[in-house]
XYZ file of C-alpha atoms in Angstrom:
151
model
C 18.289 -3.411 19.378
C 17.189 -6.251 21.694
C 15.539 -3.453 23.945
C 13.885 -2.464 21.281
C 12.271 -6.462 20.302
C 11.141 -6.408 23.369
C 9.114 -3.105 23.224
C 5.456 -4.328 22.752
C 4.747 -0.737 20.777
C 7.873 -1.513 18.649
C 6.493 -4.881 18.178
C 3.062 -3.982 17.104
C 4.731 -1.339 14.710
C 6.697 -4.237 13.015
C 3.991 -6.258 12.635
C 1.992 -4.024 10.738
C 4.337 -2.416 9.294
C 5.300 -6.029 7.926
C 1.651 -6.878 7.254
C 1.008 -3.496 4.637
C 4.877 -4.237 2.756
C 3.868 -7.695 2.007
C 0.535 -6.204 0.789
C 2.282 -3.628 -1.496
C 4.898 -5.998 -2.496
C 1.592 -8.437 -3.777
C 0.663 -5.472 -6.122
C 3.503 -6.718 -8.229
C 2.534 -9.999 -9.438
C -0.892 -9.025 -9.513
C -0.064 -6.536 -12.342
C 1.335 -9.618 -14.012
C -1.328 -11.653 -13.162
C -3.901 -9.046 -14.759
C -0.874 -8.456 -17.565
C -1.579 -12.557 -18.783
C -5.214 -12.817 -18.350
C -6.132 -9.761 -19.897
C -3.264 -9.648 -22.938
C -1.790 -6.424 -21.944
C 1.746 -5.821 -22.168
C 3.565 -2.480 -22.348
C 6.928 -3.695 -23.295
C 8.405 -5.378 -26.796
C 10.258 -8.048 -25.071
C 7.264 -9.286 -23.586
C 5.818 -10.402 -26.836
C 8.797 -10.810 -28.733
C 8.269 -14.629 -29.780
C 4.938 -13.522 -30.998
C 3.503 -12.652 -34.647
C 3.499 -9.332 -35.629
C -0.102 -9.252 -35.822
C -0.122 -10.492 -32.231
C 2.532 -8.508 -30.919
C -0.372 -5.602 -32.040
C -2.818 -6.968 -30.187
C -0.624 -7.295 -26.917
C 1.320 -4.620 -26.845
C -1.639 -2.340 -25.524
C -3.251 -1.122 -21.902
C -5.837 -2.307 -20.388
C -8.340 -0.754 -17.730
C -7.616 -3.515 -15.220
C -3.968 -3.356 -15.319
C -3.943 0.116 -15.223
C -6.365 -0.056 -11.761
C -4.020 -2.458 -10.679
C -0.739 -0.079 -11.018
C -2.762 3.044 -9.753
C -3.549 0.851 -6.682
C -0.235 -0.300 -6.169
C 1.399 3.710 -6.636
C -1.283 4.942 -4.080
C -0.006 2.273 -1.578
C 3.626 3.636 -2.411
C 2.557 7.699 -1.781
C 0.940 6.096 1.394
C 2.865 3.241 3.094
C 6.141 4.531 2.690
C 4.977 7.701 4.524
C 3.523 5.570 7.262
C 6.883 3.297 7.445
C 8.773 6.168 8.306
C 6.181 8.224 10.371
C 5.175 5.128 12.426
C 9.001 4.172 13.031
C 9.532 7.631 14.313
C 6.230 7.333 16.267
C 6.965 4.220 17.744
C 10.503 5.521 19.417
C 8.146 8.387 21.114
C 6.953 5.871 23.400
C 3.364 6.366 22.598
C 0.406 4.427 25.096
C 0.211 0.776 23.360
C -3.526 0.841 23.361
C -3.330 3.935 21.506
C -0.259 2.819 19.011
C -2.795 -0.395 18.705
C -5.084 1.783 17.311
C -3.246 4.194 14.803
C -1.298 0.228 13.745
C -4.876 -1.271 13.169
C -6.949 1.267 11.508
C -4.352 2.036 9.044
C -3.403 -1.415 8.217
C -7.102 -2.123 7.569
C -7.745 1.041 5.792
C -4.789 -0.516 3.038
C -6.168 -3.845 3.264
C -9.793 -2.101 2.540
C -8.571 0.417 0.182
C -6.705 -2.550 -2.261
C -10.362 -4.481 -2.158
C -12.127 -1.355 -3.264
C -9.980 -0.060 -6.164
C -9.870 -3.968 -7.378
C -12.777 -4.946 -6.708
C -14.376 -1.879 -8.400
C -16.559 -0.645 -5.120
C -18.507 2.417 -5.419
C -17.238 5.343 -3.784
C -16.863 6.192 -1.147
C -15.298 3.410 -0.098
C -11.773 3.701 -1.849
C -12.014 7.065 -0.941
C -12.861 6.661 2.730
C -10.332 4.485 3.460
C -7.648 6.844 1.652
C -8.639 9.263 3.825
C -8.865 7.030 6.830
C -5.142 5.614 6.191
C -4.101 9.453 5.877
C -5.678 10.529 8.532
C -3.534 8.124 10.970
C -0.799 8.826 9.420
C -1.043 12.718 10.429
C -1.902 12.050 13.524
C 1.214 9.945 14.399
C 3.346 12.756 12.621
C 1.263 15.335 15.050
C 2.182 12.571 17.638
C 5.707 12.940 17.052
C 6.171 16.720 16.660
C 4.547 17.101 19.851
C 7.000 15.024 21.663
C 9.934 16.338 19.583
C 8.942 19.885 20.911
C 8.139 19.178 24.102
C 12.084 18.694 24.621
């Protein structure tokens, strides 16, 4: 493990990797956040201490919640495939100026992607920077079947 800390391409990796978790884990409370301001709550216990005529108007969706939760499943179908993809690229012992790159683009892809879907750009930008964070995310997995079969 300590050869591994001091891998710069391992470091990178973690610090990215690190960087788009802590993004996805902020998804969270800003469902809540969008669950208070806007009055939307999908579960009785949320508004149990309220009237029943309130409890009506609560218990409900709303659009922004909903975008919220869509953006925060897309960053599950897509980080979790780049945590595990980028580990395995990472112990290939890939050039660090091009591990850099693959690290950087997709991190800012998710970073870009989570402003467009909540901030309600116009496509294509949520859907460029999908495809961008996809993109890298094949090419490390091309990456690391190369090297598997080369063996």
């Amino acid at each position: 493990m300590a050869q591994l800390m001091e891998d710069k391409v391992f470091m990178a990796f973690s610090t990215h990797a690190a960087i788009v978790i802590l993004k996805m884990m902020l998804m969270g409370p800003m469902t809540a956040y969008f669950r208070v301001t806007r009055g939307s709550f999908a579960n009785e216990e949320d508004v149990a201490r309220k009237s029943a005529e309130e409890k009506k108007k609560l218990l409900r969706s709303h659009p922004d919640v909903e975008r919220v939760q869509r953006c925060h499943r897309n960053d599950l179908e897509n980080i979790v495939p780049f945590m595990m993809v980028g580990l395995l690229y990472a112990l290939t012992g890939p050039e660090l100026s091009v591990a850099l790159l693959h690290f950087r683009v997709f991190t800012a892809s998710r970073l870009l992607h989570t402003v467009a879907y909540i901030g309600k750009l116009p496509q294509p930008s949520r859907g460029l920077s999908y495809l961008v964070g996809v993109v890298v995310t094949f090419s490390m997995a091309y990456s690391v079947l190369s090297s598997a079969l080369l063996l």
